Amino acid sequence: MKARLTFLWVASSLAAVLFASSPLYAQASKEAIVDLSPVPQIHETPAQRDARMQWWRDAKFGMFLHWGPNSLSGKELSWGRDAHRPWDINGVQTPRTEDAYYDNLYKQFNPVKFNAREWVKIAQAAGMKYMVLITKHHDGFSMFDSKLTDYDIMNTPYGRDIVKQFADACHKAGMKLGLYYSTRDWYHPDYLVGDNAKYDKWYRGQVEELLSNYGKVDVIWFDHVGGRDWGKWRFDELFAAMYRLQPGLVINNRAARFCGPATPEDRGPASPEINKMTDGDFGTPEQALGTMDLKHDWESCMTLVGDQWSWKPDGKMYALDEMVGLLVSCVTGGGNLLLNIGPMPTGEIEGRQVALLKQAGDWIKPRAKAIYGTRGGPFANGEWGGSSHHGNTVYVFAKKWQDETLSLPPLPQKIKAARKLIGGGKVAFKQTDKGVELSLPADRRDPIFTVIALTLDQPVPAGTVAGGKR
Ligand code: GLC
C-alpha cells in the first residue's frame, strides 16, 4: 500500500515538473512569467540606458508614415472605416463588424510609383534621422508579407512586400528604421474574443516576423491595446521575444496602453516588471508639443497636413516657420519630433509636401550643430524661443525680442563669448547674478529664429534648467 502511494506521489510530482517546464504550460498559465533577463527596461543601469538611447536622443527629427490601401479613400486610416470597433466605443466590447467598402480597398491597391529610396531621400533632405512606417494599423491590414494572414500586401494587385523595400532602403542609406505596429485590431476575428489568447499569440507572431525578416530594426512603435484587462495579454512573452530578436531596440510607451487592472479570475494586477517594460523608452504626446521635460525621453508625433494621419487631398499644411517652430520646441524642450506624412495611393509623397520638407531641411542644415546631438535647456523654452546645449556651448533660439534685447534667467556658468551661429557675428551680452541679457538689432536677426551660440567656461550639467527646476 505504502509503496503504491509513494509511486503515485513520485509519478504525479514528475508530471507536475514536466508540465511546469514545458512551453505549453508557460503559455497556458496565467501566473507563469518567462525569462525577462534580456529586457533592458527592467535590468539596465542608467549608463547602459544612456548608451542604448543615445542615437535616438541625438537624432531629434524623424518621419512618421501613415499609409495603406485606405489612402485610396482619402479618409483617415482605420478611423475612416465605418464599422464597429471592439473596445474603442466607450471602452465597451462590441461585436466585430465589416465595412464592405473599406475592407475591400486592398483589392485595388497598386502603388506602382512607390520607391522607398525616394522616400528616404526626401527624409534626408528634410534633415530627418529616422523613419517609422505603419506595418499594420487598427484596420488590421499588413503592409508586409505575413505568413499569419492573407489580409496583407501580397494579396493586392501590387503584390510586393512594402516593409522589405522600406527596410532595405533605410539600411542602405544609414537611416534608422522604425516600424509601427498597432496591437489594437478591429479586423481580426479573434481580437479580444474570450480570453484573447488566440489573438494575443497571433499578433506576437506578427511582431516576431517584423523583427526577424527585415534586418536591424531600431524602433518599434506600438499603438494601444483595447480591453481593460492585463490578463488578456502576455507582455512578458512579447518583450522577451523582442529583445531576443533585436537586443538594442527602442520602444515607445504604447505596448500596453489602455490596459487596466485584470479581472480577479485572470492574472491580477500587472507586476511592477510588466509596467516597467511596457512603459517603454519614451513618451508619445500626440498632435501636441511635449512640455519641457529633461528627465524623461519623449517624442511628439504630429501631422504635417491637417489633422489626418493618412493622405488627405487638399489638407491644410503647416507653413515653414510653423514647422521649424515645432522642431525647435521639441529640441529645446528635451524631446524629439516625429512628423507625419501620408503618402498618396500611387506611393508618391505629394510635391507640395516634398518642397516644404526640403525648405525645412535647408533651414536646419546650417544650424545642425544647435540641433543634433544636443540636449534641451538650460533655459526654459516658451513663446520667446528656447535653448539647447552641447559641451561648453549653449545655443539660444531667439524668436521674440523686447526691442533690441532678450532677457534670460541667470546662468551659473560664465559666458565667455556670444556669437551668431550663422555668419559668426558677435552678439552683445550682459551677465549678472540676476540674469543674462542678449542684444541684437533687428537688421542682424535671421529668419524664423536667430541662433546664438554662447561659449561657457564649463559645460551645462545634463537635465538642469536655469533659474528654476522643471
Ligand atoms: C492614435 C490614432 C492612430 C494614429 C496614432 C499616431 O493612436 O488612433 O490613428 O496612428 O495615434 O500617434
Coordinates of C-alpha atoms and ligand atoms in Angstrom, one line a residue:
M1 CA 0.0 0.0 0.0
K2 CA 2.7 2.4 1.1
A3 CA 4.8 1.5 -2.0
R4 CA 1.9 2.2 -4.2
L5 CA 1.3 5.6 -2.6
T6 CA 4.9 6.6 -2.9
F7 CA 4.8 5.5 -6.6
L8 CA 1.8 7.7 -7.2
W9 CA 3.4 10.6 -5.4
V10 CA 6.6 10.4 -7.4
A11 CA 4.7 10.0 -10.7
S12 CA 2.4 13.0 -10.1
S13 CA 5.3 15.2 -9.0
L14 CA 7.2 14.2 -12.1
A15 CA 4.3 15.0 -14.2
A16 CA 3.9 18.4 -12.5
V17 CA 7.6 19.2 -13.1
L18 CA 7.4 18.2 -16.7
F19 CA 4.2 20.1 -17.2
A20 CA 5.6 23.2 -15.5
S21 CA 8.8 23.3 -17.6
S22 CA 7.1 22.8 -20.9
P23 CA 6.5 26.0 -23.0
L24 CA 2.9 25.0 -23.2
Y25 CA 2.5 25.5 -19.5
A26 CA 4.1 28.9 -19.8
Q27 CA 1.6 29.8 -22.4
A28 CA -1.4 28.5 -20.6
S29 CA -0.6 29.6 -17.1
K30 CA -1.9 33.0 -16.0
E31 CA 0.9 33.2 -13.5
A32 CA 4.0 32.0 -15.3
I33 CA 6.4 34.7 -16.2
V34 CA 9.0 34.0 -18.8
D35 CA 12.7 34.8 -18.5
L36 CA 12.9 38.6 -18.7
S37 CA 16.7 38.9 -18.2
P38 CA 17.3 40.3 -21.7
V39 CA 14.7 43.0 -21.3
P40 CA 16.6 46.3 -20.8
Q41 CA 13.8 48.3 -19.3
I42 CA 14.0 46.0 -16.3
H43 CA 17.7 45.3 -16.0
E44 CA 19.9 48.0 -17.4
T45 CA 21.9 50.6 -15.4
P46 CA 21.4 54.3 -16.1
A47 CA 24.7 54.3 -18.1
Q48 CA 23.5 51.3 -20.2
R49 CA 20.2 53.1 -20.8
D50 CA 22.0 56.3 -21.9
A51 CA 24.1 54.2 -24.3
R52 CA 21.1 52.4 -25.8
M53 CA 19.1 55.7 -26.1
Q54 CA 21.9 57.9 -27.4
W55 CA 21.3 57.7 -31.1
W56 CA 17.6 58.3 -30.6
R57 CA 18.3 61.3 -28.3
D58 CA 20.8 62.7 -30.8
A59 CA 18.5 62.2 -33.8
K60 CA 15.8 64.7 -32.8
F61 CA 13.8 64.6 -36.0
G62 CA 12.0 61.6 -37.6
M63 CA 9.4 60.9 -40.3
F64 CA 6.3 59.0 -39.5
L65 CA 4.5 57.4 -42.5
H66 CA 0.8 56.5 -42.3
W67 CA 0.0 54.6 -45.4
G68 CA -2.1 51.7 -46.7
P69 CA -4.9 50.7 -49.1
N70 CA -7.1 53.1 -47.2
S71 CA -5.2 56.0 -48.8
L72 CA -7.4 55.3 -51.9
S73 CA -10.3 56.7 -49.9
G74 CA -8.6 59.9 -48.9
K75 CA -10.2 59.4 -45.4
E76 CA -8.5 58.7 -42.1
L77 CA -6.6 55.5 -41.7
S78 CA -8.7 52.9 -39.8
W79 CA -10.9 55.6 -38.2
G80 CA -12.4 56.1 -41.6
R81 CA -13.6 52.5 -41.5
D82 CA -17.4 52.5 -41.0
A83 CA -17.7 49.5 -38.7
H84 CA -17.8 48.7 -35.0
R85 CA -14.5 49.0 -33.2
P86 CA -14.3 46.4 -30.4
W87 CA -13.4 48.2 -27.2
D88 CA -13.0 51.6 -28.8
I89 CA -16.6 52.7 -28.4
N90 CA -16.6 53.9 -24.8
G91 CA -14.4 51.1 -23.8
V92 CA -17.2 48.5 -24.4
Q93 CA -16.7 45.2 -26.2
T94 CA -18.8 45.4 -29.3
P95 CA -19.1 42.7 -32.0
R96 CA -16.7 42.9 -34.8
T97 CA -18.4 44.2 -38.0
E98 CA -17.2 44.8 -41.5
D99 CA -17.1 47.7 -43.8
A100 CA -17.8 46.4 -47.3
Y101 CA -16.1 49.3 -49.0
Y102 CA -13.1 49.9 -46.7
D103 CA -12.3 46.2 -46.2
N104 CA -12.1 45.6 -49.9
L105 CA -9.9 48.6 -50.8
Y106 CA -6.8 46.3 -50.8
K107 CA -8.1 44.6 -53.9
Q108 CA -7.4 47.9 -55.8
F109 CA -4.2 48.9 -54.0
N110 CA -1.4 49.1 -56.6
P111 CA 1.2 51.8 -55.6
V112 CA 3.4 51.3 -58.7
K113 CA 5.2 54.5 -58.1
F114 CA 6.3 53.5 -54.6
N115 CA 10.1 54.0 -54.4
A116 CA 11.5 53.5 -50.9
R117 CA 14.8 55.1 -51.8
E118 CA 13.0 58.2 -52.9
W119 CA 11.2 58.4 -49.5
V120 CA 14.5 58.1 -47.7
K121 CA 16.0 60.9 -49.8
I122 CA 13.0 63.1 -49.0
A123 CA 13.5 62.5 -45.3
Q124 CA 17.2 63.1 -45.6
A125 CA 16.7 66.3 -47.4
A126 CA 14.4 67.4 -44.5
G127 CA 17.1 66.6 -42.0
M128 CA 15.3 63.6 -40.6
K129 CA 17.4 60.9 -39.0
Y130 CA 14.9 58.1 -38.6
M131 CA 11.7 56.9 -40.2
V132 CA 8.7 55.0 -38.7
L133 CA 6.4 53.2 -41.1
I134 CA 2.9 51.7 -40.5
T135 CA 3.2 48.0 -40.9
K136 CA -0.3 47.3 -39.6
H137 CA -2.8 49.9 -38.3
H138 CA -6.0 49.4 -36.4
D139 CA -7.7 48.3 -39.6
G140 CA -5.7 45.1 -39.5
F141 CA -4.1 45.2 -42.9
S142 CA -0.5 44.0 -43.0
M143 CA 1.8 46.0 -45.3
F144 CA 4.3 43.1 -45.2
D145 CA 4.5 39.5 -46.3
S146 CA 3.0 37.9 -43.3
K147 CA 2.7 34.1 -43.1
L148 CA 0.0 34.6 -40.5
T149 CA -2.7 36.3 -42.6
D150 CA -4.0 36.6 -46.2
Y151 CA -5.1 40.2 -45.5
D152 CA -1.7 41.6 -46.5
I153 CA 0.2 43.3 -49.2
M154 CA 0.9 40.1 -51.1
N155 CA -2.7 39.8 -51.9
T156 CA -3.1 43.2 -53.5
P157 CA -2.5 43.8 -57.3
Y158 CA 0.8 45.3 -56.2
G159 CA 1.9 42.0 -54.5
R160 CA 5.3 43.1 -53.2
D161 CA 6.5 43.5 -49.6
I162 CA 6.4 47.2 -48.8
V163 CA 8.2 46.8 -45.4
K164 CA 11.0 44.9 -47.0
Q165 CA 11.7 47.6 -49.6
F166 CA 11.5 50.3 -47.0
A167 CA 13.8 48.5 -44.6
D168 CA 16.3 47.8 -47.3
A169 CA 16.3 51.4 -48.4
C170 CA 16.8 52.7 -44.8
H171 CA 19.6 50.2 -44.2
K172 CA 21.4 51.2 -47.4
A173 CA 21.2 54.9 -46.6
G174 CA 22.1 54.6 -42.9
M175 CA 18.7 55.8 -41.9
K176 CA 17.4 54.4 -38.6
L177 CA 14.5 52.1 -39.1
G178 CA 11.3 52.3 -37.1
L179 CA 8.3 50.0 -37.5
Y180 CA 4.8 51.0 -36.2
Y181 CA 2.5 48.1 -35.2
S182 CA -1.0 48.5 -33.9
T183 CA -1.9 45.8 -31.4
R184 CA -5.4 47.1 -31.4
D185 CA -7.1 45.4 -34.4
W186 CA -10.7 45.9 -35.5
Y187 CA -10.5 43.4 -38.3
H188 CA -9.1 40.3 -36.8
P189 CA -11.9 37.9 -35.8
D190 CA -10.1 36.8 -32.6
Y191 CA -9.3 40.2 -31.2
L192 CA -10.4 40.4 -27.6
V193 CA -12.7 37.4 -28.0
G194 CA -12.9 35.3 -24.8
D195 CA -9.6 35.3 -23.0
N196 CA -7.9 36.8 -26.1
A197 CA -5.3 34.0 -26.1
K198 CA -5.6 33.3 -29.8
Y199 CA -5.2 36.9 -30.9
D200 CA -2.5 37.5 -28.4
K201 CA -0.4 34.7 -29.8
W202 CA -1.2 35.7 -33.4
Y203 CA -0.1 39.3 -33.0
R204 CA 3.1 38.3 -31.1
G205 CA 3.8 36.1 -34.1
Q206 CA 3.5 39.1 -36.4
V207 CA 5.8 41.2 -34.3
E208 CA 8.3 38.3 -34.4
E209 CA 8.0 38.3 -38.2
L210 CA 8.7 42.0 -38.3
L211 CA 11.7 41.6 -36.0
S212 CA 13.1 38.6 -37.8
N213 CA 12.7 39.2 -41.5
Y214 CA 13.9 42.8 -42.1
G215 CA 17.4 43.0 -40.6
K216 CA 18.1 45.5 -37.9
V217 CA 15.1 47.3 -36.5
D218 CA 15.9 50.4 -34.4
V219 CA 12.5 51.4 -33.1
I220 CA 9.2 49.6 -32.6
W221 CA 6.2 51.9 -32.2
F222 CA 3.1 50.3 -30.7
D223 CA -0.3 51.9 -30.7
H224 CA -2.5 50.9 -27.9
V225 CA -4.4 47.8 -26.9
G226 CA -8.1 47.6 -26.2
G227 CA -9.8 45.9 -23.3
R228 CA -9.2 46.9 -19.8
D229 CA -7.6 43.6 -18.8
W230 CA -4.0 42.7 -18.3
G231 CA -4.9 39.1 -18.2
K232 CA -5.6 39.1 -21.9
W233 CA -2.1 39.8 -22.9
R234 CA 1.3 38.2 -22.5
F235 CA 3.5 41.2 -22.5
D236 CA 6.3 39.2 -20.8
E237 CA 6.4 36.8 -23.8
L238 CA 6.3 39.8 -26.1
F239 CA 9.2 41.7 -24.6
A240 CA 11.3 38.6 -24.1
A241 CA 10.9 37.7 -27.8
M242 CA 11.5 41.2 -29.0
Y243 CA 14.8 41.6 -27.1
R244 CA 15.9 38.1 -28.1
L245 CA 15.5 39.1 -31.7
Q246 CA 16.6 42.8 -31.6
P247 CA 18.8 43.4 -28.5
G248 CA 19.2 47.2 -28.9
L249 CA 15.6 48.0 -29.7
V250 CA 13.9 51.3 -28.6
I251 CA 10.2 51.0 -27.8
N252 CA 7.5 53.6 -27.3
N253 CA 5.2 53.7 -24.4
R254 CA 2.0 52.2 -26.0
A255 CA 2.6 48.5 -26.0
A256 CA 0.1 48.1 -23.2
R257 CA -1.6 51.5 -23.2
F258 CA -5.3 51.4 -22.2
C259 CA -4.9 48.1 -20.3
G260 CA -6.5 48.4 -16.9
P261 CA -6.5 46.0 -13.9
A262 CA -7.1 42.4 -14.7
T263 CA -10.4 40.8 -13.6
P264 CA -10.0 38.6 -10.5
E265 CA -10.3 35.4 -12.4
D266 CA -7.4 36.4 -14.6
R267 CA -3.8 37.3 -13.6
G268 CA -4.5 40.1 -11.1
P269 CA -2.8 43.4 -11.3
A270 CA 0.2 43.8 -13.6
S271 CA 3.5 43.2 -11.8
P272 CA 5.9 46.1 -11.4
E273 CA 8.2 44.4 -14.0
I274 CA 5.4 44.4 -16.6
N275 CA 4.7 48.0 -16.0
K276 CA 8.3 48.9 -16.3
M277 CA 8.7 47.1 -19.6
T278 CA 5.6 48.3 -21.2
D279 CA 6.1 51.9 -20.2
G280 CA 8.9 51.5 -22.8
D281 CA 11.6 54.1 -23.5
F282 CA 9.8 57.3 -24.5
G283 CA 6.5 59.1 -24.1
T284 CA 4.4 59.9 -27.1
P285 CA 2.5 63.2 -26.9
E286 CA 0.2 63.2 -29.9
Q287 CA -0.8 66.1 -32.0
A288 CA 0.7 68.3 -29.3
L289 CA 4.1 69.6 -28.4
G290 CA 5.5 68.0 -25.3
T291 CA 6.1 70.3 -22.4
M292 CA 9.7 70.8 -21.5
D293 CA 10.9 67.7 -19.7
L294 CA 14.6 67.0 -19.4
K295 CA 14.2 63.9 -17.2
H296 CA 12.2 61.6 -19.4
D297 CA 12.5 60.8 -23.1
W298 CA 9.6 61.9 -25.2
E299 CA 8.7 62.3 -28.9
S300 CA 5.8 64.5 -30.2
C301 CA 4.1 62.9 -33.1
M302 CA 2.3 65.5 -35.3
T303 CA 0.7 65.5 -38.7
L304 CA 2.2 67.8 -41.4
V305 CA -1.2 68.1 -43.2
G306 CA -4.4 68.9 -41.4
D307 CA -5.2 66.6 -38.5
Q308 CA -5.3 63.5 -40.6
W309 CA -2.6 60.8 -40.4
S310 CA -3.1 59.2 -43.8
W311 CA -3.2 61.1 -47.1
K312 CA -5.7 64.0 -47.2
P313 CA -6.1 65.6 -50.5
D314 CA -6.0 69.4 -50.2
G315 CA -5.5 69.3 -46.4
K316 CA -4.1 72.4 -44.9
M317 CA -0.3 72.1 -44.5
Y318 CA 1.9 73.9 -41.9
A319 CA 3.9 76.9 -43.1
L320 CA 7.7 76.6 -43.0
D321 CA 8.1 78.8 -39.9
E322 CA 5.4 76.8 -38.0
M323 CA 7.1 73.5 -38.9
V324 CA 10.5 74.7 -37.9
G325 CA 8.9 76.0 -34.7
L326 CA 7.6 72.5 -33.9
L327 CA 11.1 71.1 -34.2
V328 CA 12.8 73.8 -32.2
S329 CA 10.2 73.5 -29.5
C330 CA 10.9 69.7 -29.2
V331 CA 14.7 70.1 -29.3
T332 CA 14.8 72.8 -26.7
G333 CA 12.2 71.0 -24.5
G334 CA 14.2 67.8 -24.3
G335 CA 12.3 65.7 -26.9
N336 CA 12.1 64.6 -30.5
L337 CA 9.7 65.4 -33.3
L338 CA 8.2 62.6 -35.4
L339 CA 6.5 64.5 -38.2
N340 CA 3.9 62.5 -40.1
I341 CA 3.5 62.3 -43.8
G342 CA 0.6 60.5 -45.6
P343 CA 1.8 59.2 -49.0
M344 CA -0.6 59.0 -51.9
P345 CA -2.2 55.9 -53.2
T346 CA 0.4 55.8 -56.0
G347 CA 3.2 55.5 -53.5
E348 CA 4.4 59.0 -54.0
I349 CA 4.6 61.8 -51.5
E350 CA 2.8 65.0 -52.6
G351 CA 5.0 67.5 -54.3
R352 CA 4.0 70.4 -52.0
Q353 CA 5.0 68.3 -49.0
V354 CA 8.3 67.3 -50.6
A355 CA 9.0 71.0 -51.3
L356 CA 8.2 72.1 -47.7
L357 CA 10.3 69.3 -46.2
K358 CA 13.2 70.4 -48.4
Q359 CA 12.9 74.0 -47.3
A360 CA 12.8 72.9 -43.7
G361 CA 16.0 70.9 -44.3
D362 CA 17.6 73.9 -45.9
W363 CA 16.9 75.9 -42.7
I364 CA 18.0 73.1 -40.4
K365 CA 21.3 72.1 -42.0
P366 CA 23.3 75.3 -41.4
R367 CA 22.1 75.1 -37.8
A368 CA 22.8 71.4 -37.4
K369 CA 25.2 71.9 -34.5
A370 CA 22.5 73.5 -32.5
I371 CA 20.1 70.7 -33.1
Y372 CA 21.5 67.2 -33.5
G373 CA 23.4 65.6 -30.6
T374 CA 22.4 68.4 -28.2
R375 CA 20.2 68.2 -25.1
G376 CA 17.4 70.5 -24.2
G377 CA 17.8 73.6 -21.9
P378 CA 19.2 75.1 -19.8
F379 CA 16.7 78.0 -20.4
A380 CA 13.0 77.0 -20.1
N381 CA 11.5 77.3 -23.6
G382 CA 8.4 79.3 -24.4
E383 CA 7.0 82.0 -26.7
W384 CA 10.3 83.7 -26.8
G385 CA 12.2 80.7 -28.2
G386 CA 14.4 78.1 -26.4
S387 CA 17.8 76.7 -26.0
S388 CA 19.9 73.6 -26.4
H389 CA 23.4 72.7 -25.3
H390 CA 26.3 70.5 -26.1
G391 CA 29.6 70.6 -24.3
N392 CA 30.6 74.1 -23.3
T393 CA 28.1 75.7 -25.7
V394 CA 24.5 76.8 -25.2
Y395 CA 22.5 77.5 -28.4
V396 CA 19.8 80.1 -27.9
F397 CA 17.0 80.0 -30.5
A398 CA 15.7 83.6 -30.2
K399 CA 12.4 84.5 -31.7
K400 CA 10.7 87.2 -29.7
W401 CA 12.8 90.2 -28.6
Q402 CA 11.8 93.1 -26.4
D403 CA 13.1 95.9 -28.7
E404 CA 16.8 95.0 -29.1
T405 CA 17.1 92.7 -26.1
L406 CA 16.3 89.2 -24.9
S407 CA 16.3 88.7 -21.2
L408 CA 17.0 85.2 -19.9
P409 CA 17.2 83.8 -16.3
P410 CA 20.6 83.6 -14.5
L411 CA 23.1 81.0 -15.6
P412 CA 25.6 79.5 -13.1
Q413 CA 28.3 79.1 -15.8
K414 CA 30.2 82.1 -17.0
I415 CA 29.6 83.2 -20.6
K416 CA 32.9 83.9 -22.4
A417 CA 31.5 84.8 -25.8
A418 CA 28.2 85.1 -27.7
R419 CA 28.1 84.8 -31.5
K420 CA 25.5 84.3 -34.2
L421 CA 25.7 80.7 -35.4
I422 CA 25.2 81.8 -39.0
G423 CA 28.0 84.1 -40.0
G424 CA 29.6 84.2 -36.6
G425 CA 29.0 87.9 -35.9
K426 CA 29.4 89.0 -32.2
V427 CA 26.3 89.4 -30.1
A428 CA 26.4 91.9 -27.2
F429 CA 25.7 90.3 -23.8
K430 CA 25.4 91.2 -20.1
Q431 CA 25.6 88.6 -17.4
T432 CA 24.8 89.2 -13.8
D433 CA 23.5 87.0 -11.0
K434 CA 20.1 88.3 -11.9
G435 CA 20.1 87.1 -15.4
V436 CA 21.5 87.2 -18.9
E437 CA 20.7 89.9 -21.5
L438 CA 21.5 89.5 -25.2
S439 CA 21.2 92.4 -27.6
L440 CA 20.9 92.3 -31.3
P441 CA 19.5 94.9 -33.7
A442 CA 16.6 93.8 -35.8
D443 CA 18.5 94.1 -39.1
R444 CA 21.1 91.5 -37.8
R445 CA 18.5 88.8 -37.0
D446 CA 17.8 85.8 -39.1
P447 CA 14.5 84.4 -40.4
I448 CA 12.4 82.3 -38.1
F449 CA 14.9 82.0 -35.2
T450 CA 18.2 83.7 -34.7
V451 CA 20.5 81.1 -33.3
I452 CA 23.2 82.4 -30.9
A453 CA 26.0 80.3 -29.6
L454 CA 27.1 81.1 -26.0
T455 CA 30.5 79.8 -25.1
L456 CA 30.7 79.0 -21.4
D457 CA 33.6 78.3 -19.1
Q458 CA 32.2 74.9 -18.3
P459 CA 29.5 72.5 -19.6
V460 CA 25.9 72.7 -18.5
P461 CA 25.1 69.6 -16.4
A462 CA 22.5 67.5 -18.1
G463 CA 18.9 68.0 -17.1
T464 CA 19.3 71.4 -15.4
V465 CA 17.1 74.4 -16.0
A466 CA 18.5 77.8 -15.4
G467 CA 16.7 79.9 -12.8
G468 CA 14.3 77.1 -11.7
K469 CA 13.6 73.5 -12.0
R470 CA 11.4 71.5 -14.4
Ligands
GLC1 C1 -3.6 57.3 -32.4 C2 -4.6 57.0 -33.5 C3 -3.9 56.5 -34.7 C4 -2.6 57.1 -35.0 C5 -1.7 57.3 -33.8 C6 -0.4 58.1 -34.1 O1 -3.4 56.2 -31.6 O2 -5.6 56.1 -33.1 O3 -4.7 56.5 -35.8 O4 -1.9 56.3 -35.9 O5 -2.4 57.9 -32.8 O6 0.1 58.5 -32.9

